Amino acid sequence: MIPRYTKPEMAAIWSDENRFKKMLNVEIFAAEAMSELGTVPEKAVETIKKKAKINVERINEIELTVKHDVISFLTAVVETTGPAGRFLHLGMTSSDVLDTATGAQLKQAAGLLIDETKKLAVIISGLAKKYKMTPVMGRTHGVHAEPMTFGLKVASWYCEIIRSLDRLNFALETVSYGKISGAVGTMAHLDPKVEKYVCKKMGLKPETVSTQIIPRDRHSIYFSTLAHLGSALERIATEIRHLQKTEVVEAEEPFIKGQKGSSAMPHKRNPIISENICGLARLLRGYAATAMENIALWHERDISHSSTERIMLPDASIISHYMLIRMQTLLSGLNVYPENMQANMDKTKDVIFSGTLLLSLVDKGMSREDA
């Protein structure tokens, strides 16, 4: 993702350094497990743990020749370990390393998103309580309907964010899986105890039945959840955009000293945070659709999913994190104008109470049609 929409906490999770570090952990834990089973010398494992280093530049340099990311990674690591490195990756396939490392990254990313969503929920809850008695015009189809309170409007946002939080927790559980089952998932050259050991060390669960990869329906849940979250944030942002219209001005984004709204019209104060969130939500929905396409692969695996995931996994996570922080900033500094809310209600006089009058007339005996 471009730096403009990237925060350091999430960027660190999806950095090459973190990815290769987790891949190395998978390899080391697998060697440890095999050592306990007596298939790898304990001394070799100790040497690997002591000497193994990650050099991203060297890995990338090797890949220019071999055209394979995991082979490049292993070659670079073995250069640092010496002969002991021959005990790495025994009986394993590339996806054992990649998918298990990705599961750990996804667990980290989902955890960070959960933390930021909780912070946002606290902010929204505070707004709902603050304005629980502030009357505002309820609108349907963009037209004045009946009075409500601004706090009630905000409470609806809160409930939706809590549902997003529930979905994020479910997504975290769904993606927190690894696999060390070999080329087509048969464990032909592996003891199942290796998978259990590695996954436990990585903070993951072993995939129930894997192919060469972890089935991509798990990943699709993660992307779908981010799309839901993005749409929930977009709903709030869309409302604020409407409320900030010149002819409405019931609420307004924070506008800091020195901020400019237009190069041509100096008077402008535009809802740029909300518009930014609305645009990024579209990307998240697009990623969710692509994630669905990645579920159906050929037989036990092809790599048609790989190219999309290299982009989508970091980008969707980084965008979602950025949107949450932007919304926190927006709502923490939201300007609310109760006097304008009252003035807008007054514009339609007492017509907004037509529903109450209708019920009163029916109660007195008039037909609903005549009333």
PDB file of C-alpha atoms in Angstrom, residues 37-321:
ATOM      1  CA  LEU A  37      11.342 -37.419  17.237  1.00  0.00           C
ATOM      2  CA  GLY A  38      14.956 -38.408  16.583  1.00  0.00           C
ATOM      3  CA  THR A  39      15.066 -37.606  12.862  1.00  0.00           C
ATOM      4  CA  VAL A  40      17.215 -34.457  13.112  1.00  0.00           C
ATOM      5  CA  PRO A  41      20.368 -34.156  15.277  1.00  0.00           C
ATOM      6  CA  GLU A  42      19.849 -31.924  18.297  1.00  0.00           C
ATOM      7  CA  LYS A  43      23.249 -30.319  17.696  1.00  0.00           C
ATOM      8  CA  ALA A  44      22.170 -29.284  14.186  1.00  0.00           C
ATOM      9  CA  VAL A  45      19.060 -27.597  15.570  1.00  0.00           C
ATOM     10  CA  GLU A  46      21.127 -25.678  18.113  1.00  0.00           C
ATOM     11  CA  THR A  47      23.484 -24.544  15.354  1.00  0.00           C
ATOM     12  CA  ILE A  48      20.569 -23.402  13.185  1.00  0.00           C
ATOM     13  CA  LYS A  49      18.990 -21.477  16.056  1.00  0.00           C
ATOM     14  CA  LYS A  50      22.296 -19.797  16.842  1.00  0.00           C
ATOM     15  CA  LYS A  51      23.441 -18.926  13.331  1.00  0.00           C
ATOM     16  CA  ALA A  52      20.321 -18.509  11.161  1.00  0.00           C
ATOM     17  CA  LYS A  53      19.861 -14.930   9.990  1.00  0.00           C
ATOM     18  CA  ILE A  54      17.448 -13.123   7.682  1.00  0.00           C
ATOM     19  CA  ASN A  55      18.883 -10.933   4.923  1.00  0.00           C
ATOM     20  CA  VAL A  56      16.048  -9.574   2.795  1.00  0.00           C
ATOM     21  CA  GLU A  57      18.379  -8.105   0.178  1.00  0.00           C
ATOM     22  CA  ARG A  58      20.147 -11.441  -0.250  1.00  0.00           C
ATOM     23  CA  ILE A  59      16.850 -13.324  -0.538  1.00  0.00           C
ATOM     24  CA  ASN A  60      15.671 -10.938  -3.243  1.00  0.00           C
ATOM     25  CA  GLU A  61      19.007 -11.220  -5.035  1.00  0.00           C
ATOM     26  CA  ILE A  62      18.793 -15.019  -5.153  1.00  0.00           C
ATOM     27  CA  GLU A  63      15.190 -14.912  -6.348  1.00  0.00           C
ATOM     28  CA  LEU A  64      16.253 -12.972  -9.438  1.00  0.00           C
ATOM     29  CA  THR A  65      17.936 -16.195 -10.552  1.00  0.00           C
ATOM     30  CA  VAL A  66      15.878 -19.054  -9.090  1.00  0.00           C
ATOM     31  CA  LYS A  67      12.445 -17.394  -9.535  1.00  0.00           C
ATOM     32  CA  HIS A  68      11.086 -19.072  -6.378  1.00  0.00           C
ATOM     33  CA  ASP A  69      10.557 -17.186  -3.133  1.00  0.00           C
ATOM     34  CA  VAL A  70      10.822 -20.082  -0.663  1.00  0.00           C
ATOM     35  CA  ILE A  71      13.889 -21.603  -2.346  1.00  0.00           C
ATOM     36  CA  SER A  72      15.485 -18.140  -2.281  1.00  0.00           C
ATOM     37  CA  PHE A  73      14.644 -17.820   1.402  1.00  0.00           C
ATOM     38  CA  LEU A  74      16.052 -21.257   2.249  1.00  0.00           C
ATOM     39  CA  THR A  75      19.209 -20.713   0.194  1.00  0.00           C
ATOM     40  CA  ALA A  76      19.909 -17.416   1.950  1.00  0.00           C
ATOM     41  CA  VAL A  77      19.302 -18.939   5.387  1.00  0.00           C
ATOM     42  CA  VAL A  78      21.549 -21.939   4.702  1.00  0.00           C
ATOM     43  CA  GLU A  79      24.325 -19.515   3.724  1.00  0.00           C
ATOM     44  CA  THR A  80      24.253 -18.319   7.346  1.00  0.00           C
ATOM     45  CA  THR A  81      23.872 -21.707   9.055  1.00  0.00           C
ATOM     46  CA  GLY A  82      26.405 -23.759   7.139  1.00  0.00           C
ATOM     47  CA  PRO A  83      26.047 -27.571   6.820  1.00  0.00           C
ATOM     48  CA  ALA A  84      23.426 -27.747   9.593  1.00  0.00           C
ATOM     49  CA  GLY A  85      21.019 -26.047   7.212  1.00  0.00           C
ATOM     50  CA  ARG A  86      20.517 -29.314   5.330  1.00  0.00           C
ATOM     51  CA  PHE A  87      18.146 -30.353   8.113  1.00  0.00           C
ATOM     52  CA  LEU A  88      15.749 -27.509   7.340  1.00  0.00           C
ATOM     53  CA  HIS A  89      12.551 -28.091   5.371  1.00  0.00           C
ATOM     54  CA  LEU A  90      12.726 -31.896   5.568  1.00  0.00           C
ATOM     55  CA  GLY A  91       9.583 -33.467   4.107  1.00  0.00           C
ATOM     56  CA  MET A  92       7.968 -30.045   3.793  1.00  0.00           C
ATOM     57  CA  THR A  93       6.569 -28.094   0.872  1.00  0.00           C
ATOM     58  CA  SER A  94       6.705 -24.346   0.284  1.00  0.00           C
ATOM     59  CA  SER A  95       3.113 -23.789   1.359  1.00  0.00           C
ATOM     60  CA  ASP A  96       3.819 -25.352   4.746  1.00  0.00           C
ATOM     61  CA  VAL A  97       6.090 -22.411   5.396  1.00  0.00           C
ATOM     62  CA  LEU A  98       4.151 -19.723   3.538  1.00  0.00           C
ATOM     63  CA  ASP A  99       0.651 -20.518   4.772  1.00  0.00           C
ATOM     64  CA  THR A 100       1.692 -21.045   8.375  1.00  0.00           C
ATOM     65  CA  ALA A 101       3.640 -17.786   8.397  1.00  0.00           C
ATOM     66  CA  THR A 102       0.689 -16.034   6.762  1.00  0.00           C
ATOM     67  CA  GLY A 103      -1.639 -17.441   9.408  1.00  0.00           C
ATOM     68  CA  ALA A 104       0.555 -15.869  12.079  1.00  0.00           C
ATOM     69  CA  GLN A 105       0.587 -12.533  10.237  1.00  0.00           C
ATOM     70  CA  LEU A 106      -3.181 -12.601   9.825  1.00  0.00           C
ATOM     71  CA  LYS A 107      -3.597 -13.292  13.525  1.00  0.00           C
ATOM     72  CA  GLN A 108      -1.430 -10.268  14.305  1.00  0.00           C
ATOM     73  CA  ALA A 109      -3.287  -8.061  11.828  1.00  0.00           C
ATOM     74  CA  ALA A 110      -6.741  -9.095  13.022  1.00  0.00           C
ATOM     75  CA  GLY A 111      -5.673  -8.484  16.616  1.00  0.00           C
ATOM     76  CA  LEU A 112      -4.560  -4.947  15.782  1.00  0.00           C
ATOM     77  CA  LEU A 113      -7.820  -4.244  13.936  1.00  0.00           C
ATOM     78  CA  ILE A 114      -9.793  -5.528  16.922  1.00  0.00           C
ATOM     79  CA  ASP A 115      -7.912  -3.169  19.241  1.00  0.00           C
ATOM     80  CA  GLU A 116      -8.599  -0.143  17.018  1.00  0.00           C
ATOM     81  CA  THR A 117     -12.254  -1.112  16.555  1.00  0.00           C
ATOM     82  CA  LYS A 118     -12.669  -1.255  20.333  1.00  0.00           C
ATOM     83  CA  LYS A 119     -11.216   2.262  20.606  1.00  0.00           C
ATOM     84  CA  LEU A 120     -13.656   3.487  17.969  1.00  0.00           C
ATOM     85  CA  ALA A 121     -16.585   1.860  19.774  1.00  0.00           C
ATOM     86  CA  VAL A 122     -15.692   3.763  22.954  1.00  0.00           C
ATOM     87  CA  ILE A 123     -15.657   7.071  21.051  1.00  0.00           C
ATOM     88  CA  ILE A 124     -19.017   6.368  19.394  1.00  0.00           C
ATOM     89  CA  SER A 125     -20.559   5.293  22.694  1.00  0.00           C
ATOM     90  CA  GLY A 126     -19.477   8.585  24.245  1.00  0.00           C
ATOM     91  CA  LEU A 127     -21.093  10.557  21.417  1.00  0.00           C
ATOM     92  CA  ALA A 128     -24.344   8.617  21.734  1.00  0.00           C
ATOM     93  CA  LYS A 129     -24.541   9.346  25.448  1.00  0.00           C
ATOM     94  CA  LYS A 130     -23.588  13.005  25.038  1.00  0.00           C
ATOM     95  CA  TYR A 131     -26.349  13.673  22.500  1.00  0.00           C
ATOM     96  CA  LYS A 132     -28.993  11.231  23.713  1.00  0.00           C
ATOM     97  CA  MET A 133     -31.417  14.102  24.397  1.00  0.00           C
ATOM     98  CA  THR A 134     -30.495  16.294  21.410  1.00  0.00           C
ATOM     99  CA  PRO A 135     -33.436  16.453  18.968  1.00  0.00           C
ATOM    100  CA  VAL A 136     -32.709  16.137  15.268  1.00  0.00           C
ATOM    101  CA  MET A 137     -34.770  15.596  12.156  1.00  0.00           C
ATOM    102  CA  GLY A 138     -35.025  11.976  11.110  1.00  0.00           C
ATOM    103  CA  ARG A 139     -34.914  11.605   7.343  1.00  0.00           C
ATOM    104  CA  THR A 140     -35.996   8.896   4.938  1.00  0.00           C
ATOM    105  CA  HIS A 141     -35.252   9.138   1.211  1.00  0.00           C
ATOM    106  CA  GLY A 142     -33.391  12.334   2.135  1.00  0.00           C
ATOM    107  CA  VAL A 143     -36.710  13.952   3.142  1.00  0.00           C
ATOM    108  CA  HIS A 144     -37.829  15.082   6.609  1.00  0.00           C
ATOM    109  CA  ALA A 145     -39.703  12.238   8.302  1.00  0.00           C
ATOM    110  CA  GLU A 146     -40.116  12.393  12.090  1.00  0.00           C
ATOM    111  CA  PRO A 147     -38.042  13.792  14.956  1.00  0.00           C
ATOM    112  CA  MET A 148     -35.491  11.606  16.711  1.00  0.00           C
ATOM    113  CA  THR A 149     -32.364  12.323  18.739  1.00  0.00           C
ATOM    114  CA  PHE A 150     -28.836  12.604  17.442  1.00  0.00           C
ATOM    115  CA  GLY A 151     -27.804  10.190  20.165  1.00  0.00           C
ATOM    116  CA  LEU A 152     -30.152   7.559  18.735  1.00  0.00           C
ATOM    117  CA  LYS A 153     -28.619   8.017  15.287  1.00  0.00           C
ATOM    118  CA  VAL A 154     -25.143   7.540  16.746  1.00  0.00           C
ATOM    119  CA  ALA A 155     -26.282   4.550  18.827  1.00  0.00           C
ATOM    120  CA  SER A 156     -27.151   2.810  15.569  1.00  0.00           C
ATOM    121  CA  TRP A 157     -23.563   3.346  14.411  1.00  0.00           C
ATOM    122  CA  TYR A 158     -22.320   1.908  17.693  1.00  0.00           C
ATOM    123  CA  CYS A 159     -24.355  -1.275  17.335  1.00  0.00           C
ATOM    124  CA  GLU A 160     -23.047  -1.827  13.812  1.00  0.00           C
ATOM    125  CA  ILE A 161     -19.448  -1.348  14.931  1.00  0.00           C
ATOM    126  CA  ILE A 162     -19.998  -3.877  17.719  1.00  0.00           C
ATOM    127  CA  ARG A 163     -21.271  -6.349  15.132  1.00  0.00           C
ATOM    128  CA  SER A 164     -18.125  -5.669  13.094  1.00  0.00           C
ATOM    129  CA  LEU A 165     -16.095  -6.331  16.226  1.00  0.00           C
ATOM    130  CA  ASP A 166     -17.835  -9.681  16.673  1.00  0.00           C
ATOM    131  CA  ARG A 167     -17.075 -10.557  13.053  1.00  0.00           C
ATOM    132  CA  LEU A 168     -13.421  -9.558  13.490  1.00  0.00           C
ATOM    133  CA  ASN A 169     -13.101 -11.868  16.478  1.00  0.00           C
ATOM    134  CA  PHE A 170     -14.600 -14.693  14.427  1.00  0.00           C
ATOM    135  CA  ALA A 171     -12.278 -13.889  11.517  1.00  0.00           C
ATOM    136  CA  LEU A 172      -9.260 -13.962  13.826  1.00  0.00           C
ATOM    137  CA  GLU A 173     -10.199 -17.455  14.986  1.00  0.00           C
ATOM    138  CA  THR A 174     -10.884 -18.571  11.412  1.00  0.00           C
ATOM    139  CA  VAL A 175      -7.507 -17.534   9.989  1.00  0.00           C
ATOM    140  CA  SER A 176      -5.352 -18.565  12.948  1.00  0.00           C
ATOM    141  CA  TYR A 177      -4.402 -21.882  11.358  1.00  0.00           C
ATOM    142  CA  GLY A 178      -1.229 -23.456  10.027  1.00  0.00           C
ATOM    143  CA  LYS A 179      -0.251 -26.625   8.188  1.00  0.00           C
ATOM    144  CA  ILE A 180       2.846 -28.812   7.989  1.00  0.00           C
ATOM    145  CA  SER A 181       1.441 -31.635   5.895  1.00  0.00           C
ATOM    146  CA  GLY A 182       3.652 -31.786   2.819  1.00  0.00           C
ATOM    147  CA  ALA A 183       3.103 -31.601  -0.903  1.00  0.00           C
ATOM    148  CA  VAL A 184      -0.582 -32.552  -1.170  1.00  0.00           C
ATOM    149  CA  GLY A 185      -1.501 -32.674   2.496  1.00  0.00           C
ATOM    150  CA  THR A 186      -0.838 -36.402   3.015  1.00  0.00           C
ATOM    151  CA  MET A 187       2.082 -36.046   5.480  1.00  0.00           C
ATOM    152  CA  ALA A 188       3.840 -38.703   3.387  1.00  0.00           C
ATOM    153  CA  HIS A 189       7.258 -37.639   4.693  1.00  0.00           C
ATOM    154  CA  LEU A 190       6.188 -36.062   7.980  1.00  0.00           C
ATOM    155  CA  ASP A 191       5.006 -37.141  11.398  1.00  0.00           C
ATOM    156  CA  PRO A 192       1.709 -35.414  12.352  1.00  0.00           C
ATOM    157  CA  LYS A 193       3.380 -34.464  15.635  1.00  0.00           C
ATOM    158  CA  VAL A 194       5.541 -32.009  13.697  1.00  0.00           C
ATOM    159  CA  GLU A 195       2.484 -30.066  12.543  1.00  0.00           C
ATOM    160  CA  LYS A 196       1.012 -29.983  16.041  1.00  0.00           C
ATOM    161  CA  TYR A 197       4.315 -28.805  17.507  1.00  0.00           C
ATOM    162  CA  VAL A 198       4.905 -26.070  14.935  1.00  0.00           C
ATOM    163  CA  CYS A 199       1.360 -24.718  15.067  1.00  0.00           C
ATOM    164  CA  LYS A 200       1.381 -24.601  18.863  1.00  0.00           C
ATOM    165  CA  LYS A 201       4.674 -22.705  18.851  1.00  0.00           C
ATOM    166  CA  MET A 202       3.289 -20.265  16.261  1.00  0.00           C
ATOM    167  CA  GLY A 203       0.105 -19.685  18.279  1.00  0.00           C
ATOM    168  CA  LEU A 204      -2.028 -21.393  15.632  1.00  0.00           C
ATOM    169  CA  LYS A 205      -4.229 -24.458  15.254  1.00  0.00           C
ATOM    170  CA  PRO A 206      -3.423 -27.235  12.756  1.00  0.00           C
ATOM    171  CA  GLU A 207      -5.645 -27.195   9.675  1.00  0.00           C
ATOM    172  CA  THR A 208      -8.201 -30.007  10.023  1.00  0.00           C
ATOM    173  CA  VAL A 209      -7.699 -31.338   6.496  1.00  0.00           C
ATOM    174  CA  SER A 210      -5.320 -29.441   4.231  1.00  0.00           C
ATOM    175  CA  THR A 211      -4.407 -29.925   0.606  1.00  0.00           C
ATOM    176  CA  GLN A 212      -1.068 -28.465  -0.423  1.00  0.00           C
ATOM    177  CA  ILE A 213      -2.411 -25.265   1.113  1.00  0.00           C
ATOM    178  CA  ILE A 214      -4.781 -24.072   3.800  1.00  0.00           C
ATOM    179  CA  PRO A 215      -8.205 -23.847   2.111  1.00  0.00           C
ATOM    180  CA  ARG A 216      -8.903 -20.282   1.020  1.00  0.00           C
ATOM    181  CA  ASP A 217     -12.416 -20.117   2.437  1.00  0.00           C
ATOM    182  CA  ARG A 218     -10.654 -19.145   5.669  1.00  0.00           C
ATOM    183  CA  HIS A 219      -8.993 -16.175   4.026  1.00  0.00           C
ATOM    184  CA  SER A 220     -12.233 -15.156   2.334  1.00  0.00           C
ATOM    185  CA  ILE A 221     -13.848 -14.799   5.772  1.00  0.00           C
ATOM    186  CA  TYR A 222     -11.124 -12.331   6.728  1.00  0.00           C
ATOM    187  CA  PHE A 223     -11.557 -10.249   3.571  1.00  0.00           C
ATOM    188  CA  SER A 224     -15.354 -10.340   3.810  1.00  0.00           C
ATOM    189  CA  THR A 225     -15.129  -9.150   7.400  1.00  0.00           C
ATOM    190  CA  LEU A 226     -12.942  -6.222   6.367  1.00  0.00           C
ATOM    191  CA  ALA A 227     -15.448  -5.380   3.623  1.00  0.00           C
ATOM    192  CA  HIS A 228     -18.240  -5.355   6.231  1.00  0.00           C
ATOM    193  CA  LEU A 229     -16.125  -3.171   8.500  1.00  0.00           C
ATOM    194  CA  GLY A 230     -15.350  -0.784   5.658  1.00  0.00           C
ATOM    195  CA  SER A 231     -19.020  -0.523   4.753  1.00  0.00           C
ATOM    196  CA  ALA A 232     -19.921   0.190   8.387  1.00  0.00           C
ATOM    197  CA  LEU A 233     -17.375   3.007   8.447  1.00  0.00           C
ATOM    198  CA  GLU A 234     -18.653   4.226   5.086  1.00  0.00           C
ATOM    199  CA  ARG A 235     -22.197   4.405   6.450  1.00  0.00           C
ATOM    200  CA  ILE A 236     -21.038   6.748   9.218  1.00  0.00           C
ATOM    201  CA  ALA A 237     -18.950   8.771   6.780  1.00  0.00           C
ATOM    202  CA  THR A 238     -21.823   9.087   4.304  1.00  0.00           C
ATOM    203  CA  GLU A 239     -24.109  10.411   7.038  1.00  0.00           C
ATOM    204  CA  ILE A 240     -21.564  13.017   8.077  1.00  0.00           C
ATOM    205  CA  ARG A 241     -21.120  14.113   4.463  1.00  0.00           C
ATOM    206  CA  HIS A 242     -24.860  14.751   4.229  1.00  0.00           C
ATOM    207  CA  LEU A 243     -25.004  16.520   7.586  1.00  0.00           C
ATOM    208  CA  GLN A 244     -22.121  18.798   6.569  1.00  0.00           C
ATOM    209  CA  LYS A 245     -23.893  20.137   3.464  1.00  0.00           C
ATOM    210  CA  THR A 246     -24.147  23.920   3.437  1.00  0.00           C
ATOM    211  CA  GLU A 247     -27.941  23.779   3.553  1.00  0.00           C
ATOM    212  CA  VAL A 248     -27.905  21.360   6.514  1.00  0.00           C
ATOM    213  CA  VAL A 249     -24.799  21.961   8.702  1.00  0.00           C
ATOM    214  CA  GLU A 250     -25.928  19.787  11.599  1.00  0.00           C
ATOM    215  CA  ALA A 251     -22.511  18.187  12.041  1.00  0.00           C
ATOM    216  CA  GLU A 252     -19.088  18.882  10.605  1.00  0.00           C
ATOM    217  CA  GLU A 253     -15.693  17.240  10.446  1.00  0.00           C
ATOM    218  CA  PRO A 254     -12.879  18.814  12.485  1.00  0.00           C
ATOM    219  CA  PHE A 255     -11.053  21.505  10.533  1.00  0.00           C
ATOM    220  CA  ILE A 256      -7.645  22.337  11.994  1.00  0.00           C
ATOM    221  CA  LYS A 257      -5.820  25.649  11.912  1.00  0.00           C
ATOM    222  CA  GLY A 258      -4.023  26.108   8.616  1.00  0.00           C
ATOM    223  CA  GLN A 259      -6.112  23.512   6.785  1.00  0.00           C
ATOM    224  CA  LYS A 260      -7.254  24.477   3.288  1.00  0.00           C
ATOM    225  CA  GLY A 261     -10.414  23.346   1.523  1.00  0.00           C
ATOM    226  CA  SER A 262      -9.910  24.380  -2.085  1.00  0.00           C
ATOM    227  CA  SER A 263      -7.245  25.882  -4.318  1.00  0.00           C
ATOM    228  CA  ALA A 264      -9.909  27.919  -6.142  1.00  0.00           C
ATOM    229  CA  MET A 265     -12.540  28.598  -3.440  1.00  0.00           C
ATOM    230  CA  PRO A 266     -10.940  29.592  -0.119  1.00  0.00           C
ATOM    231  CA  HIS A 267     -14.254  29.478   1.765  1.00  0.00           C
ATOM    232  CA  LYS A 268     -14.640  25.716   1.330  1.00  0.00           C
ATOM    233  CA  ARG A 269     -14.600  23.305   4.297  1.00  0.00           C
ATOM    234  CA  ASN A 270     -15.002  19.904   2.708  1.00  0.00           C
ATOM    235  CA  PRO A 271     -15.712  16.546   4.428  1.00  0.00           C
ATOM    236  CA  ILE A 272     -12.468  15.077   3.124  1.00  0.00           C
ATOM    237  CA  ILE A 273     -11.991  12.462   5.854  1.00  0.00           C
ATOM    238  CA  SER A 274     -15.454  11.047   5.219  1.00  0.00           C
ATOM    239  CA  GLU A 275     -14.951  11.080   1.462  1.00  0.00           C
ATOM    240  CA  ASN A 276     -11.601   9.347   1.891  1.00  0.00           C
ATOM    241  CA  ILE A 277     -13.215   6.599   3.973  1.00  0.00           C
ATOM    242  CA  CYS A 278     -16.017   6.136   1.430  1.00  0.00           C
ATOM    243  CA  GLY A 279     -13.512   5.668  -1.371  1.00  0.00           C
ATOM    244  CA  LEU A 280     -11.330   3.185   0.498  1.00  0.00           C
ATOM    245  CA  ALA A 281     -14.379   1.103   1.451  1.00  0.00           C
ATOM    246  CA  ARG A 282     -14.840   0.371  -2.250  1.00  0.00           C
ATOM    247  CA  LEU A 283     -11.382  -1.199  -2.374  1.00  0.00           C
ATOM    248  CA  LEU A 284     -12.193  -3.495   0.538  1.00  0.00           C
ATOM    249  CA  ARG A 285     -15.348  -4.752  -1.150  1.00  0.00           C
ATOM    250  CA  GLY A 286     -13.333  -5.424  -4.299  1.00  0.00           C
ATOM    251  CA  TYR A 287     -10.756  -7.418  -2.354  1.00  0.00           C
ATOM    252  CA  ALA A 288     -13.554  -9.485  -0.795  1.00  0.00           C
ATOM    253  CA  ALA A 289     -14.817 -10.441  -4.247  1.00  0.00           C
ATOM    254  CA  THR A 290     -11.324 -11.493  -5.329  1.00  0.00           C
ATOM    255  CA  ALA A 291     -10.907 -13.549  -2.152  1.00  0.00           C
ATOM    256  CA  MET A 292     -14.050 -15.478  -3.092  1.00  0.00           C
ATOM    257  CA  GLU A 293     -12.519 -16.207  -6.498  1.00  0.00           C
ATOM    258  CA  ASN A 294      -9.460 -17.656  -4.761  1.00  0.00           C
ATOM    259  CA  ILE A 295     -11.416 -20.440  -3.049  1.00  0.00           C
ATOM    260  CA  ALA A 296     -11.777 -22.676  -6.112  1.00  0.00           C
ATOM    261  CA  LEU A 297      -8.302 -23.830  -7.145  1.00  0.00           C
ATOM    262  CA  TRP A 298      -7.216 -26.728  -9.353  1.00  0.00           C
ATOM    263  CA  HIS A 299      -7.103 -30.073  -7.531  1.00  0.00           C
ATOM    264  CA  GLU A 300      -4.856 -29.822  -4.466  1.00  0.00           C
ATOM    265  CA  ARG A 301      -3.491 -26.428  -5.418  1.00  0.00           C
ATOM    266  CA  ASP A 302      -2.455 -23.997  -8.123  1.00  0.00           C
ATOM    267  CA  ILE A 303      -0.936 -20.550  -7.635  1.00  0.00           C
ATOM    268  CA  SER A 304      -3.617 -18.386  -9.222  1.00  0.00           C
ATOM    269  CA  HIS A 305      -4.438 -17.137  -5.722  1.00  0.00           C
ATOM    270  CA  SER A 306      -0.861 -16.220  -4.874  1.00  0.00           C
ATOM    271  CA  SER A 307      -0.458 -13.120  -7.026  1.00  0.00           C
ATOM    272  CA  THR A 308      -3.658 -11.570  -5.688  1.00  0.00           C
ATOM    273  CA  GLU A 309      -2.822 -12.346  -2.063  1.00  0.00           C
ATOM    274  CA  ARG A 310       0.596 -10.713  -2.284  1.00  0.00           C
ATOM    275  CA  ILE A 311      -1.301  -7.474  -2.924  1.00  0.00           C
ATOM    276  CA  MET A 312      -4.524  -8.029  -1.001  1.00  0.00           C
ATOM    277  CA  LEU A 313      -3.296  -9.387   2.324  1.00  0.00           C
ATOM    278  CA  PRO A 314      -1.177  -6.367   3.237  1.00  0.00           C
ATOM    279  CA  ASP A 315      -3.275  -3.781   1.415  1.00  0.00           C
ATOM    280  CA  ALA A 316      -6.668  -4.747   2.859  1.00  0.00           C
ATOM    281  CA  SER A 317      -5.217  -4.939   6.367  1.00  0.00           C
ATOM    282  CA  ILE A 318      -3.369  -1.634   6.045  1.00  0.00           C
ATOM    283  CA  ILE A 319      -6.377   0.165   4.540  1.00  0.00           C
ATOM    284  CA  SER A 320      -8.743  -1.121   7.240  1.00  0.00           C
ATOM    285  CA  HIS A 321      -6.344  -0.019   9.968  1.00  0.00           C
TER     286      HIS A 321
END
